[in-house]
PDB file of C-alpha atoms in Angstrom:
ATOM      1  CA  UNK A 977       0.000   0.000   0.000  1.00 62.00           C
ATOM      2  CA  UNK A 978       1.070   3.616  -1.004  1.00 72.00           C
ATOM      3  CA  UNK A 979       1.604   6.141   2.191  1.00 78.00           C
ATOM      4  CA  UNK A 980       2.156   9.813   2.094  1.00 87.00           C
ATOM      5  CA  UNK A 981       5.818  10.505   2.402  1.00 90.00           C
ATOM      6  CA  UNK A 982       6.122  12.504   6.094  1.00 93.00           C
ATOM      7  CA  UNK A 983       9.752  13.483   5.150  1.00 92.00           C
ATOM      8  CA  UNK A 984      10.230  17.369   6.234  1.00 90.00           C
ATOM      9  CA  UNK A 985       6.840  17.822   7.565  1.00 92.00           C
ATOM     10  CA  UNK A 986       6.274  18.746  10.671  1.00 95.00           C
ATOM     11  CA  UNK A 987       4.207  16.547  13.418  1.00 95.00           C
ATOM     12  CA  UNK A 988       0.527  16.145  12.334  1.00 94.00           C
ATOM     13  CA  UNK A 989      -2.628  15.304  11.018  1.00 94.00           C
ATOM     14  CA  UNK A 990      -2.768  16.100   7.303  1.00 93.00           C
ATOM     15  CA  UNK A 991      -5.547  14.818   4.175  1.00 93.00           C
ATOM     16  CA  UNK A 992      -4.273  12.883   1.254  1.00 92.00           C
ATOM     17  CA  UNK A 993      -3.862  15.314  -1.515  1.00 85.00           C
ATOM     18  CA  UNK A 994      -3.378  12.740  -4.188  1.00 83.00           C
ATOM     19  CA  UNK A 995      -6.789  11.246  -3.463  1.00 85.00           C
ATOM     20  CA  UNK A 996     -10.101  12.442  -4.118  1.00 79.00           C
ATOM     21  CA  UNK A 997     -12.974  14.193  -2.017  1.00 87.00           C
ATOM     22  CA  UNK A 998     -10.450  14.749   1.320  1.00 93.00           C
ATOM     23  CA  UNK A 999     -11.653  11.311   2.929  1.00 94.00           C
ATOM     24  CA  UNK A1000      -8.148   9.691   3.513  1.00 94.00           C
ATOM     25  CA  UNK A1001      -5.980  11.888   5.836  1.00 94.00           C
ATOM     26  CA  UNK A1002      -2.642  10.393   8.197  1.00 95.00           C
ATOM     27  CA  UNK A1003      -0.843  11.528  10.917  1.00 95.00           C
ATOM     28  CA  UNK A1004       3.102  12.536  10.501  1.00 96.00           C
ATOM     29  CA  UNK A1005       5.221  11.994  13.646  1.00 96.00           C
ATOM     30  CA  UNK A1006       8.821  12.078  13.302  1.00 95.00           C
ATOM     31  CA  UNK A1007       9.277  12.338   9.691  1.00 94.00           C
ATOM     32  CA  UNK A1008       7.323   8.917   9.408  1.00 94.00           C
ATOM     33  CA  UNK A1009       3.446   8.121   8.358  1.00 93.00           C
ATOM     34  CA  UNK A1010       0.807   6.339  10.916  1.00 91.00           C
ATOM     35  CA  UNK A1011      -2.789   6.078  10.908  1.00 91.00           C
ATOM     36  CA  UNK A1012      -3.094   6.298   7.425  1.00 92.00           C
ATOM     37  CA  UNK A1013      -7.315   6.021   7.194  1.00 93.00           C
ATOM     38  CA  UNK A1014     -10.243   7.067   5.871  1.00 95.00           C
ATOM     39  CA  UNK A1015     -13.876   9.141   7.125  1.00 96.00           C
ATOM     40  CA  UNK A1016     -17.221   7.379   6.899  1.00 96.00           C
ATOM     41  CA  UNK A1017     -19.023   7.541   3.696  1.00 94.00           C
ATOM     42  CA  UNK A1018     -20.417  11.066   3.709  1.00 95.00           C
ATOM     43  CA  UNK A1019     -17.782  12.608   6.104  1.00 96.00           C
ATOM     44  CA  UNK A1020     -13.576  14.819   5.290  1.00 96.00           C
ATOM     45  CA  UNK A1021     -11.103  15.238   7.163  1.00 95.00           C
ATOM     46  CA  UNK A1022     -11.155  18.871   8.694  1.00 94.00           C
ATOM     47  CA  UNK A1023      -7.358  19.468   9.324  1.00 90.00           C
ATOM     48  CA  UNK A1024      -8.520  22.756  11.102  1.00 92.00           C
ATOM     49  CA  UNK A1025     -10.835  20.722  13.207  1.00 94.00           C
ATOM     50  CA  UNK A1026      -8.627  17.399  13.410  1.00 92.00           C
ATOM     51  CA  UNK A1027     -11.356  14.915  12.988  1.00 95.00           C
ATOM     52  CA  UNK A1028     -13.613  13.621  10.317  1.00 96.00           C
ATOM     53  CA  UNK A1029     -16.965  16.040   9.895  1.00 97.00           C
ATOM     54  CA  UNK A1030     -19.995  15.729   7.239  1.00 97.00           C
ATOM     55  CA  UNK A1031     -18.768  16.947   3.786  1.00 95.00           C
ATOM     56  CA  UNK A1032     -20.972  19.739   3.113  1.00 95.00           C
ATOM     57  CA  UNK A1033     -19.058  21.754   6.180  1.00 96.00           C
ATOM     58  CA  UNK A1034     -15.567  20.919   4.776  1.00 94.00           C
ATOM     59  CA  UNK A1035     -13.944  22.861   1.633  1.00 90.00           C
ATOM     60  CA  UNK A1036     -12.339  20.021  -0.053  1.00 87.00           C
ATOM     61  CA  UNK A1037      -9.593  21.222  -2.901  1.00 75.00           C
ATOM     62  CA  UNK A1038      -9.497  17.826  -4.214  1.00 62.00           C
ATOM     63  CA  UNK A1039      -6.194  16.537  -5.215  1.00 56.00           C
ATOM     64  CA  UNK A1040      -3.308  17.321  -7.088  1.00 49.00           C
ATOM     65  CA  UNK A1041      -4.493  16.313 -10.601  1.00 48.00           C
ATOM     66  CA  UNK A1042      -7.170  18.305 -12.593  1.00 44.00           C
ATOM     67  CA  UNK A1043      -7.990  15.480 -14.668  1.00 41.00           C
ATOM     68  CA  UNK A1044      -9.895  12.380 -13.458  1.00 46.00           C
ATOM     69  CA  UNK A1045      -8.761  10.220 -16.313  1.00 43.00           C
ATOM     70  CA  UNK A1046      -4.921  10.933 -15.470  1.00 42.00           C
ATOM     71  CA  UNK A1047      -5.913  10.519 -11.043  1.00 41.00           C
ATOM     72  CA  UNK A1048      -7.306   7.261 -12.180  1.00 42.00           C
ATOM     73  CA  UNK A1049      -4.284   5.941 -14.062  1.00 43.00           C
ATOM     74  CA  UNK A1050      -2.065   7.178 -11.317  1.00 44.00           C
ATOM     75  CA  UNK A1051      -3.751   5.857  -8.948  1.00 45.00           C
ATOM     76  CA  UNK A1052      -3.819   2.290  -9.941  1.00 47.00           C
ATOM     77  CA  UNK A1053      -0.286   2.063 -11.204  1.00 49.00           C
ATOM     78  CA  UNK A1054       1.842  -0.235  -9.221  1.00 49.00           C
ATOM     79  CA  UNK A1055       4.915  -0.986 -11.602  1.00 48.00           C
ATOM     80  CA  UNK A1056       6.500   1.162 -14.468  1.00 50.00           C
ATOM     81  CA  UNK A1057       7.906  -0.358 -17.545  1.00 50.00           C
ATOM     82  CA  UNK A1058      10.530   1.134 -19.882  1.00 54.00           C
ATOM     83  CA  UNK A1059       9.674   0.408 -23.697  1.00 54.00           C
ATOM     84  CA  UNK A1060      12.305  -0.693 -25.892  1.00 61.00           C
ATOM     85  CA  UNK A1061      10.639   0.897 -28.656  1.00 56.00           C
TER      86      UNK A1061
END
């Protein structure tokens, strides 16, 4: 499973930017990643509140990438090959 790198953040509770509708947040401690989780169906992560609250009173950015198609491929890739064409 894929965790958040926690190198040169400081200690805390922060939502996984590179997934979609700020469910899946993780705590830093120590430049390492625990409690890597996710809110109920329905519920974000509030990092100004620190716990999971119903979506419609959390702004959620989204993630990193604009385009769903590109999140999805992303997302799901586990191994990259180099073509020898």
């Amino acid at each position: 499973m894929f965790l958040p790198d926690c190198r040169d953040r400081p200690n805390g509770n922060y939502v996984d930017q590179y997934r979609s509708n700020c469910q899946y947040h993780y705590t830093c401690l120590g430049s390492r990643t625990f409690n890597y989780t996710s809110c109920e169906i329905g519920f974000r992560f509030s990092v100004q509140h620190q716990k999971c609250l119903p979506a419609k009173q959390v702004k959620c950015l989204g993630n990193y990438f604009n385009n769903p198609l590109l999140f999805q491929i992303i997302s799901f890739c586990i191994f990259f090959f180099k073509s020898s064409i």
